[in-house]
mmCIF file of C-alpha atoms in Angstrom:
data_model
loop_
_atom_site.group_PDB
_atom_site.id
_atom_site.type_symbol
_atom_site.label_atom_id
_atom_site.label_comp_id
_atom_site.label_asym_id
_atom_site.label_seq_id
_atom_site.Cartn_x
_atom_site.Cartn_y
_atom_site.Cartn_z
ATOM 1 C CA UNK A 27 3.774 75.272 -86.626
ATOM 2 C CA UNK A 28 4.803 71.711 -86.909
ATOM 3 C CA UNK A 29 6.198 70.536 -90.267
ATOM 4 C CA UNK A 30 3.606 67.484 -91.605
ATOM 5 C CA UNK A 31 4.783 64.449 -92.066
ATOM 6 C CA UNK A 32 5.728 63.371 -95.609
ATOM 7 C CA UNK A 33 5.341 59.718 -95.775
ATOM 8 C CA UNK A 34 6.570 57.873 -99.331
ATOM 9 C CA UNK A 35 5.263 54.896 -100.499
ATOM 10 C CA UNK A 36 6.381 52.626 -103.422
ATOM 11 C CA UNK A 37 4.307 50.098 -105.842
ATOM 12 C CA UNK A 38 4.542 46.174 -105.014
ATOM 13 C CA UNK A 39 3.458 43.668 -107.429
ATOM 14 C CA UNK A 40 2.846 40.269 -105.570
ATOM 15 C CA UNK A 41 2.437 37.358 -106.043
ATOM 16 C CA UNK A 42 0.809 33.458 -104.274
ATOM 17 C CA UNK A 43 2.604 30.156 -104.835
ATOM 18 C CA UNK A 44 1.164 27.001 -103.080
ATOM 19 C CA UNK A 45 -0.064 23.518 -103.880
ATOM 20 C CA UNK A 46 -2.667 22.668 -106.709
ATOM 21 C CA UNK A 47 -2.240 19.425 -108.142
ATOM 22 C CA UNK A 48 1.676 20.397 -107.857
ATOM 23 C CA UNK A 49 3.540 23.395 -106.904
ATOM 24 C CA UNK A 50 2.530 26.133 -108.824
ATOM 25 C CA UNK A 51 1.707 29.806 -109.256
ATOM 26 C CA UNK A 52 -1.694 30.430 -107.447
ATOM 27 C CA UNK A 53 -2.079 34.508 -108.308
ATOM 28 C CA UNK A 54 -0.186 37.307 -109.025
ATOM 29 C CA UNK A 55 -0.387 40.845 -110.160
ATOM 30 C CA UNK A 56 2.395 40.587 -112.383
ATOM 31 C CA UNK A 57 2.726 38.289 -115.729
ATOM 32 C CA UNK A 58 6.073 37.331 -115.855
ATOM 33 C CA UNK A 59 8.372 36.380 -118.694
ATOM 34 C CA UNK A 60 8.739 32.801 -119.221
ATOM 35 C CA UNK A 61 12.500 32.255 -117.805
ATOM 36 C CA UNK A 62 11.603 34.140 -114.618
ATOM 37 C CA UNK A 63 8.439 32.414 -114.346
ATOM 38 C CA UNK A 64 9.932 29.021 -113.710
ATOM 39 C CA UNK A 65 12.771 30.832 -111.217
ATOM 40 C CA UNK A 66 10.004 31.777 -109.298
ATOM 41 C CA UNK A 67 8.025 28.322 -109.545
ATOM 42 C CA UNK A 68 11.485 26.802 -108.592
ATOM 43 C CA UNK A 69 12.565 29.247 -105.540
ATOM 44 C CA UNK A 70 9.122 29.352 -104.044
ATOM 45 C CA UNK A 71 9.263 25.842 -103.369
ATOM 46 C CA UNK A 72 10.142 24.350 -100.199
ATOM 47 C CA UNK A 73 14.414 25.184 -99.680
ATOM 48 C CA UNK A 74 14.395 22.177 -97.090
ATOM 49 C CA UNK A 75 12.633 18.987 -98.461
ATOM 50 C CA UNK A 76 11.379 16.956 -95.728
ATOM 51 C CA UNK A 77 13.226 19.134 -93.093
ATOM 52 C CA UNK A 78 10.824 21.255 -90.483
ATOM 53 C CA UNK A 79 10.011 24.851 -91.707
ATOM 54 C CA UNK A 80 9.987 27.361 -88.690
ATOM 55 C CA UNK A 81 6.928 28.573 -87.550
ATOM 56 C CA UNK A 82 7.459 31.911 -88.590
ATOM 57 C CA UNK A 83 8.343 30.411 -92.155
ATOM 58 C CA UNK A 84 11.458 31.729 -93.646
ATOM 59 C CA UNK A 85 12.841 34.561 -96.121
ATOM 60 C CA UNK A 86 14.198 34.387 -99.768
ATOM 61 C CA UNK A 87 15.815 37.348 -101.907
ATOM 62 C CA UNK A 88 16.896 37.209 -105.631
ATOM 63 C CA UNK A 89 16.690 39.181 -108.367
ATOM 64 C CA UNK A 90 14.331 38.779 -111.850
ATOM 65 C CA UNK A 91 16.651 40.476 -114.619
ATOM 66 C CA UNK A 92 14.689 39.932 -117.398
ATOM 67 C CA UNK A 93 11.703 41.496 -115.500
ATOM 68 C CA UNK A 94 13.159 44.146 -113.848
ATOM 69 C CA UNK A 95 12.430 43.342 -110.655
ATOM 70 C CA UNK A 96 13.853 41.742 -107.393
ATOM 71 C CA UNK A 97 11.909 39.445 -105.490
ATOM 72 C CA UNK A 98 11.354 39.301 -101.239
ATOM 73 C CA UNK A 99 9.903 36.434 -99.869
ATOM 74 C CA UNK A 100 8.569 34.532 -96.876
ATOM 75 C CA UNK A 101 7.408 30.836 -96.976
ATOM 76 C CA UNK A 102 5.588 29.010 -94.728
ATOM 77 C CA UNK A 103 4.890 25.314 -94.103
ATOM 78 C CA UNK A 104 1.350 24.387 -94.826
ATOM 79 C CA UNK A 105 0.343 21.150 -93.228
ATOM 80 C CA UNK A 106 -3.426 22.110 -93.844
ATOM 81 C CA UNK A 107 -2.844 20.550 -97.181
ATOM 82 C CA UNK A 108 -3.012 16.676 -98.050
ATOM 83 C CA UNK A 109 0.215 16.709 -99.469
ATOM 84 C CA UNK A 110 3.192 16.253 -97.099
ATOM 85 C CA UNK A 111 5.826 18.993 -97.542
ATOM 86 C CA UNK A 112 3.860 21.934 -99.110
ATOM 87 C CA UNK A 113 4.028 25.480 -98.808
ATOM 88 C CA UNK A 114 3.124 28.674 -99.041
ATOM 89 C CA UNK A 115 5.256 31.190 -100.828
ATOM 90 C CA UNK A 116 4.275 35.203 -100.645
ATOM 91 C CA UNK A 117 6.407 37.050 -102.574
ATOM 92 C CA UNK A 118 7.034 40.800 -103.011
ATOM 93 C CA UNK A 119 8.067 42.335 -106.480
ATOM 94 C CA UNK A 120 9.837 45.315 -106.185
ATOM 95 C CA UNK A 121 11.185 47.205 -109.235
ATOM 96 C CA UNK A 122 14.993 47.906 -109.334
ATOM 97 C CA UNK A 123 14.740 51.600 -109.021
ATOM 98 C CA UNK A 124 13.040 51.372 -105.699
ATOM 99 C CA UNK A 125 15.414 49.449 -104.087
ATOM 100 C CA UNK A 126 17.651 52.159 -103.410
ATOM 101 C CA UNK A 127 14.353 54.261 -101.759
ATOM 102 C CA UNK A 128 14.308 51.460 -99.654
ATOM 103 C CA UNK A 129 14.861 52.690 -96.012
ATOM 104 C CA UNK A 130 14.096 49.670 -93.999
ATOM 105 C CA UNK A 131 13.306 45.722 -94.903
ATOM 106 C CA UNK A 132 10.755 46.113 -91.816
ATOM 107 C CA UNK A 133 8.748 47.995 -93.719
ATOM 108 C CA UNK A 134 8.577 45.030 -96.327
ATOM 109 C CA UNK A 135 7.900 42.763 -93.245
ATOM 110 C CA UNK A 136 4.776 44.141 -92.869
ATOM 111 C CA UNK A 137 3.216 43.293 -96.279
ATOM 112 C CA UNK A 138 3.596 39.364 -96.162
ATOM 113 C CA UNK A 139 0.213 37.412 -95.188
ATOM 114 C CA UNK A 140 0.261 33.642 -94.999
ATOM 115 C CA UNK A 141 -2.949 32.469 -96.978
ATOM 116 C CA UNK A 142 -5.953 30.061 -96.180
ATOM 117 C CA UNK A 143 -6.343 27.173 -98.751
ATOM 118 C CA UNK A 144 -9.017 29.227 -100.257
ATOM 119 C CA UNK A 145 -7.616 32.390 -100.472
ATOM 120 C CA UNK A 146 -5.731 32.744 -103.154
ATOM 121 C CA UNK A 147 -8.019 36.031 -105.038
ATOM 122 C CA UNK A 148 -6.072 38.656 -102.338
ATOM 123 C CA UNK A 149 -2.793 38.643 -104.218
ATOM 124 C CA UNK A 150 -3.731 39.356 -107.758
ATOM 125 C CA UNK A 151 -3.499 43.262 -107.126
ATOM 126 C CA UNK A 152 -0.482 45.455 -106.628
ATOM 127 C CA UNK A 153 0.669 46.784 -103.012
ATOM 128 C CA UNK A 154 1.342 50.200 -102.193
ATOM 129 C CA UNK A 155 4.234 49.648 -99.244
ATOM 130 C CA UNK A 156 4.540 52.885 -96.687
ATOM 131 C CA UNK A 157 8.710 53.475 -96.472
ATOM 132 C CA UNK A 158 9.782 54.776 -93.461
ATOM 133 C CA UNK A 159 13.485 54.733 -91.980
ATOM 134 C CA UNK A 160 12.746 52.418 -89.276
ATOM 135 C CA UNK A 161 16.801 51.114 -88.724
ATOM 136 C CA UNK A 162 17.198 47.448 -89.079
ATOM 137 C CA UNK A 163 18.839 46.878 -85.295
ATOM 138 C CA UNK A 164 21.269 44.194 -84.521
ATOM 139 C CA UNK A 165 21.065 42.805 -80.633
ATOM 140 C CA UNK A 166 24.595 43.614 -79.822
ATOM 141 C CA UNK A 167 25.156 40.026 -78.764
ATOM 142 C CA UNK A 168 24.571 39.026 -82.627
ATOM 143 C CA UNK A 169 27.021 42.062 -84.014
ATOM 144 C CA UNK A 170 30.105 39.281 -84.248
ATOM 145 C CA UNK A 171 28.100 36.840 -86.284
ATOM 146 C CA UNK A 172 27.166 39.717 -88.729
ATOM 147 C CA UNK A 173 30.665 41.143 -88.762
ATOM 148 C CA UNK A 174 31.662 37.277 -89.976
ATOM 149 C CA UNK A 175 29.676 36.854 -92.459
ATOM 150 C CA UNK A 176 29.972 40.157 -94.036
ATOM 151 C CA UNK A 177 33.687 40.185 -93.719
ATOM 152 C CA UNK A 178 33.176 36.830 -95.466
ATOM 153 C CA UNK A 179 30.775 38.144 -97.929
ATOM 154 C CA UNK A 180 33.127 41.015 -99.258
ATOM 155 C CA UNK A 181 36.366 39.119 -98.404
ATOM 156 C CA UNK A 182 35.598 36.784 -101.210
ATOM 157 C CA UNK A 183 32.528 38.229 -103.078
ATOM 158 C CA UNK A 184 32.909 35.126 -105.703
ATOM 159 C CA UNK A 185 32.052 32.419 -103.126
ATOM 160 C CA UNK A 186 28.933 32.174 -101.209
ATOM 161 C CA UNK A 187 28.542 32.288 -97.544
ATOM 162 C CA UNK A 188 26.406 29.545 -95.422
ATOM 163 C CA UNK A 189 25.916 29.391 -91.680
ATOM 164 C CA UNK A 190 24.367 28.098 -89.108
ATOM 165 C CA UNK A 191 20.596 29.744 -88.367
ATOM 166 C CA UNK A 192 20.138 29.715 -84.343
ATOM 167 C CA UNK A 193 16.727 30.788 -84.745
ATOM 168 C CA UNK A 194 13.680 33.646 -85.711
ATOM 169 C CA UNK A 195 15.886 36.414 -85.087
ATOM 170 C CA UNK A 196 18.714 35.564 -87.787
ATOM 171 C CA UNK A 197 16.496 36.562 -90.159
ATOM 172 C CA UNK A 198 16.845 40.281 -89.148
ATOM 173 C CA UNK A 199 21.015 39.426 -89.618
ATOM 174 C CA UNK A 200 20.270 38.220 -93.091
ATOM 175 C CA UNK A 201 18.083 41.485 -93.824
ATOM 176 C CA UNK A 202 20.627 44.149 -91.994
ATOM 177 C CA UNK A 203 23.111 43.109 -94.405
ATOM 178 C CA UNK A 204 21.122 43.354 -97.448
ATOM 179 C CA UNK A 205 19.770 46.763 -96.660
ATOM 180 C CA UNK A 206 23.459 48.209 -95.874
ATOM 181 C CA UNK A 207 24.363 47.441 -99.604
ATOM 182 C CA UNK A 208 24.892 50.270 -102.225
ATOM 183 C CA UNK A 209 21.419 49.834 -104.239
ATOM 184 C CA UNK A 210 23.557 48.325 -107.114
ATOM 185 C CA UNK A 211 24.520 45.228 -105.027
ATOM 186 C CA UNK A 212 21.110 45.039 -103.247
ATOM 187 C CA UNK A 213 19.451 44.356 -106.328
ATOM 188 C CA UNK A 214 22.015 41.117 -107.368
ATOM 189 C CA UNK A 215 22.155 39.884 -103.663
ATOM 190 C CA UNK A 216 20.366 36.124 -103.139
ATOM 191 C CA UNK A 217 19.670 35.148 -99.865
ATOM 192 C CA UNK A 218 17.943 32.590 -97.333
ATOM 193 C CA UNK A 219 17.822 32.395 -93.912
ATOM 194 C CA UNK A 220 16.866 28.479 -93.687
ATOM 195 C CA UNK A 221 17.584 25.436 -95.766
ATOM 196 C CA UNK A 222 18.986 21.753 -95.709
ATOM 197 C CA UNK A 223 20.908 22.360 -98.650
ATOM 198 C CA UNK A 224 23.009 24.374 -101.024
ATOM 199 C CA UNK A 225 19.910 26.045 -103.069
ATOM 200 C CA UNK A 226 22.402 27.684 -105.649
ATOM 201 C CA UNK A 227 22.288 26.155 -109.161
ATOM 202 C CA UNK A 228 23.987 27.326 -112.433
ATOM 203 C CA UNK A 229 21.972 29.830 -113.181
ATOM 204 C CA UNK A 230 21.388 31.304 -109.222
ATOM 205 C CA UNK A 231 24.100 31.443 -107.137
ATOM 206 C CA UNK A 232 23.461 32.062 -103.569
ATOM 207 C CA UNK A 233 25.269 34.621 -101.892
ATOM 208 C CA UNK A 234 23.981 33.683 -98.200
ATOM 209 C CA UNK A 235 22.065 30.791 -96.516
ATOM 210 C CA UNK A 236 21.502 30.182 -93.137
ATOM 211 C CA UNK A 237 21.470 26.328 -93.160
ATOM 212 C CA UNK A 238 19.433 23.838 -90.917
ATOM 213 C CA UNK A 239 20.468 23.196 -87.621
#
């Protein structure tokens, strides 16, 4: 007889930042401390004022430490609003300890949903997130660029790496490198794969970002 197939599944909290009267949390599942709070409010923003967002919106990693938690997200533009330059920002909360369960980002990639203006009430409850070991696959003709900046990344772990993005699929080159990390450095990894600008400050430095064309 065949053997059933275990599936695993971890806990996401979530959580909606958009436009209200000003960039701001819209709902979560999570209340977070007051320092990690305003990182969020801060990275959810848009990385690229006045700069066009892709289509497909763009991905952000850091970690909370106060919280416990490290932070996946995508953010889109959202023109629907009266407000030039706004966005949406759907982030994933995912607890330290099940970063190393991890098995693929794609699995991840399935959770995000771009909102309407009005719906907002969808992201104040946790996720439950099927893992599955669906391999993160390079196209072979992107395998030099992700040799670079990983040789770069490790080369000089102290200084931050920024490149070019070419397009959607970079953000797969971004996520193949963060999931081939020892759990320990997945968790303190930062990451975007679009901005105008350096987004590190003080307090985050960015480890990669894929800048604007």
């Amino acid at each position: 007889m065949a053997n059933a197939l275990i599936m695993d599944y971890i806990g996401l909290d979530q959580t909606l930042h958009g436009y209200s009267e000003g960039h701001r949390l819209i709902n979560g599942s999570f209340k977070l401390p007051h320092s990690d709070a305003r990182t969020m409010l801060m990275l959810s923003d848009a990385s690229a004022s006045g700069s066009r967002i892709p289509s497909e919106g763009y991905l952000t990693g850091y970690p909370l430490v106060e919280s416990g938690k490290y932070v996946f997200a995508r953010t889109w533009a959202a023109p629907e609003m009266s407000r030039p330059g706004c966005v949406w920002t759907h982030s994933l909360l995912i607890d330290f300890a099940d970063l190393a369960r991890l098995g693929s980002a794609l699995d991840l990639l399935r959770c995000f949903r771009r909102p309407s203006v009005r719906g907002g009430s969808d992201y104040a409850s946790r996720l439950e997130a099927t893992m599955t070991r669906t391999p993160m696959v390079v196209p072979p003709h992107d395998l030099e660029r992700a040799g670079q900046w990983a040789s770069a990344l490790y080369g000089k772990p102290n200084s931050g790496v920024s490149a070019e993005r070419e397009g959607p699929g970079d953000d797969v080159l971004v996520l193949a490198i963060w999931m081939q990390q020892w759990p320990r450095l997945r968790r303190t990894f930062r990451f975007c794969s679009f901005s105008a600008d350096d987004r590190s400050t003080s307090e985050n430095n960015f480890d990669l970002q894929l800048m604007e064309a």
